[in-house]
Structures are given as structure tokens and as C-alpha cells.
């Protein structure tokens, strides 16, 4: 396995981590993700780690790095699907993942991104709002 | 890695295959997918194989099996992200993946599922459509 695929799902990017991350794979993922965010203009990235049974401080740092990179590109990272044992290990390692949002599964993560992006986006000028006021035509 | 995660994305399920499939992993995936389809009532499954650099007849059979299982559960499988080299190998192996639909990437696969499911679903009774088709009444 040379690289972890990054899937574009509508306005978001989805990364599923299924294998043990080693240095080179993590660096490649970081590079790929940076490039994809800038190329697609995605503002939300979901990282699914439901297949990870254990983590170490290396993974913790990787998430922190990716979140920092995403932030300067005006994107947001949500880590989803964390196993209970992984959460316990992270806390025991003293890694509280500052600045990284988490959600129980992909659907909740998407909903979270949708809400936070909607809140940060200005309303579009050409809003197709209800123009009932125009019922009387200007003749 | 004991199992490949199956992610629920709205009405669809998404499976990303990143590792070499061996017998037991394939059987586990088949079982898991069957259970998830029946539990969630999903009618579309996307299988992303963009990380696969090569295939063999075992993978080909696995796809055929999963498609057959999905079909009897009234779901549809779309294989997305196939690498050009993989497509060439499949044809050289004589595996044309009968009954399996393919798309270039996840987004196109979703669009394909959306269209085919919309076509196979009965129109809702409260349909808000404008009845322009009724312009010429059969009198």
C-alpha cells in the first residue's frame, strides 16, 4: 500500500484509515490531503478511524498536524468512528487532540461539518428566497 | 486488520478496499455487508477500489458474490475508482464483472445510484410536480 485514498464526497473529503500508519505513509497522506484541499476547495475533511484498534503518540501528532494544515487552508477536520479503547489510550497517553473535533460516525461528522460551515458562510446574494411580495406584477 | 469498515453515508453504504483481500477478510466483509444492508435498509453500496493496484480472479469472484447477495436484498453495488491497470488485468483474466456497475469516482457512483434508485422507486403520492403533461386532455 503506497497511499491512503482520499475520496471526494460532495463538498467534503473522506479519508478512511485502515492500516497502521508509519512515517512515510503519514507524510504522503499529509501531502496528498493538502493538495486535495487546495485543488477541490473542500472546507471539510472527515477522517474515519473505525478500523484502528490502537493508537500511539505518532498518530496523535499526525492528526494534530493535519488539523493545523487544514485550518490554514480554511478547512476543518473531523475525526470519526473512534473505538472506545482508542479513546482511552489517547487520554492515557496525554493526547487530548486539541483543536480536533470528533464525531461518533461519518453521518454525524457530516452533519457537524454542515452546521459549522453553514454558520461560517455568508448568505448568498442571489438567494432564491420566497418572493411572494412580487405577486402583483409591475405593469 | 480484522475487518474492512463499512460506512453509512446517507442512504448509501461505502466500503473502501485498501488492503489485499484474502479469504477470511473477504468472507468477513461479505457477512458484514449483508448484515449492514439488511439492518440499515440501504439500497445502494459503493465499493471504492482506487487503492488497489492489482486484482486477481479471487477479487473478481468476490465482487460477483457481493453483487448477487446485494441484488437479492434489493440493493445495488457500484464499484468505483478502478485504476486503468486493474481494468486491463480484469479483462485479460476474462473477468468482465457481469451484473456489476462501475463509475469513475465516488461522486459519479453516487449520482448513478441516485438516478437508478429514483427510477425504480414509485413516485410519492404527495408529489408536488407541475402537471404540464396533462396539457392535452384525453376527452
CSV table of C-alpha atoms in Angstrom, one decimal, chain A residues 75-132:
chain,number,residue,atom,x,y,z
A,75,UNK,CA,-10.9,23.7,6.1
A,76,UNK,CA,-12.0,21.7,9.1
A,77,UNK,CA,-11.1,18.2,10.1
A,78,UNK,CA,-13.5,15.9,12.0
A,79,UNK,CA,-12.2,12.6,13.2
A,80,UNK,CA,-15.0,10.0,13.3
A,81,UNK,CA,-15.5,6.4,14.4
A,82,UNK,CA,-13.1,6.2,17.2
A,83,UNK,CA,-13.2,2.9,19.1
A,84,UNK,CA,-13.7,3.2,22.9
A,85,UNK,CA,-10.3,1.6,23.5
A,86,UNK,CA,-8.6,4.1,21.3
A,87,UNK,CA,-10.2,7.0,23.2
A,88,UNK,CA,-9.0,5.5,26.5
A,89,UNK,CA,-5.5,5.1,25.1
A,90,UNK,CA,-5.3,8.6,23.8
A,91,UNK,CA,-6.2,10.1,27.1
A,92,UNK,CA,-3.8,7.8,28.9
A,93,UNK,CA,-1.1,9.0,26.5
A,94,UNK,CA,-1.9,12.5,27.5
A,95,UNK,CA,-3.2,13.3,23.9
A,96,UNK,CA,-6.4,15.1,24.2
A,97,UNK,CA,-6.4,16.1,20.4
A,98,UNK,CA,-6.7,19.9,21.0
A,99,UNK,CA,-8.3,21.6,18.1
A,100,UNK,CA,-9.7,18.4,16.5
A,101,UNK,CA,-13.4,17.8,16.5
A,102,UNK,CA,-14.7,14.3,16.7
A,103,UNK,CA,-18.0,12.6,16.0
A,104,UNK,CA,-19.3,9.1,16.5
A,105,UNK,CA,-19.8,8.2,12.9
A,106,UNK,CA,-19.5,9.6,9.4
A,107,UNK,CA,-23.1,10.8,9.3
A,108,UNK,CA,-22.8,12.7,12.5
A,109,UNK,CA,-19.5,14.1,11.3
A,110,UNK,CA,-21.0,15.3,8.1
A,111,UNK,CA,-23.9,16.9,10.0
A,112,UNK,CA,-21.4,18.6,12.3
A,113,UNK,CA,-19.4,20.0,9.3
A,114,UNK,CA,-22.6,21.1,7.5
A,115,UNK,CA,-23.7,23.1,10.5
A,116,UNK,CA,-20.4,24.7,11.3
A,117,UNK,CA,-19.8,25.6,7.6
A,118,UNK,CA,-23.3,27.0,7.2
A,119,UNK,CA,-22.7,29.1,10.3
A,120,UNK,CA,-19.4,30.5,8.9
A,121,UNK,CA,-20.7,31.1,5.4
A,122,UNK,CA,-22.2,34.4,4.4
A,123,UNK,CA,-25.7,34.2,2.9
A,124,UNK,CA,-25.5,34.2,-0.9
A,125,UNK,CA,-26.7,37.4,-2.5
A,126,UNK,CA,-28.7,35.7,-5.2
A,127,UNK,CA,-30.7,34.0,-2.6
A,128,UNK,CA,-33.8,32.4,-4.2
A,129,UNK,CA,-35.9,33.3,-1.2
A,130,UNK,CA,-39.7,33.4,-1.3
A,131,UNK,CA,-40.6,36.4,-3.4
A,132,UNK,CA,-44.3,36.3,-2.6
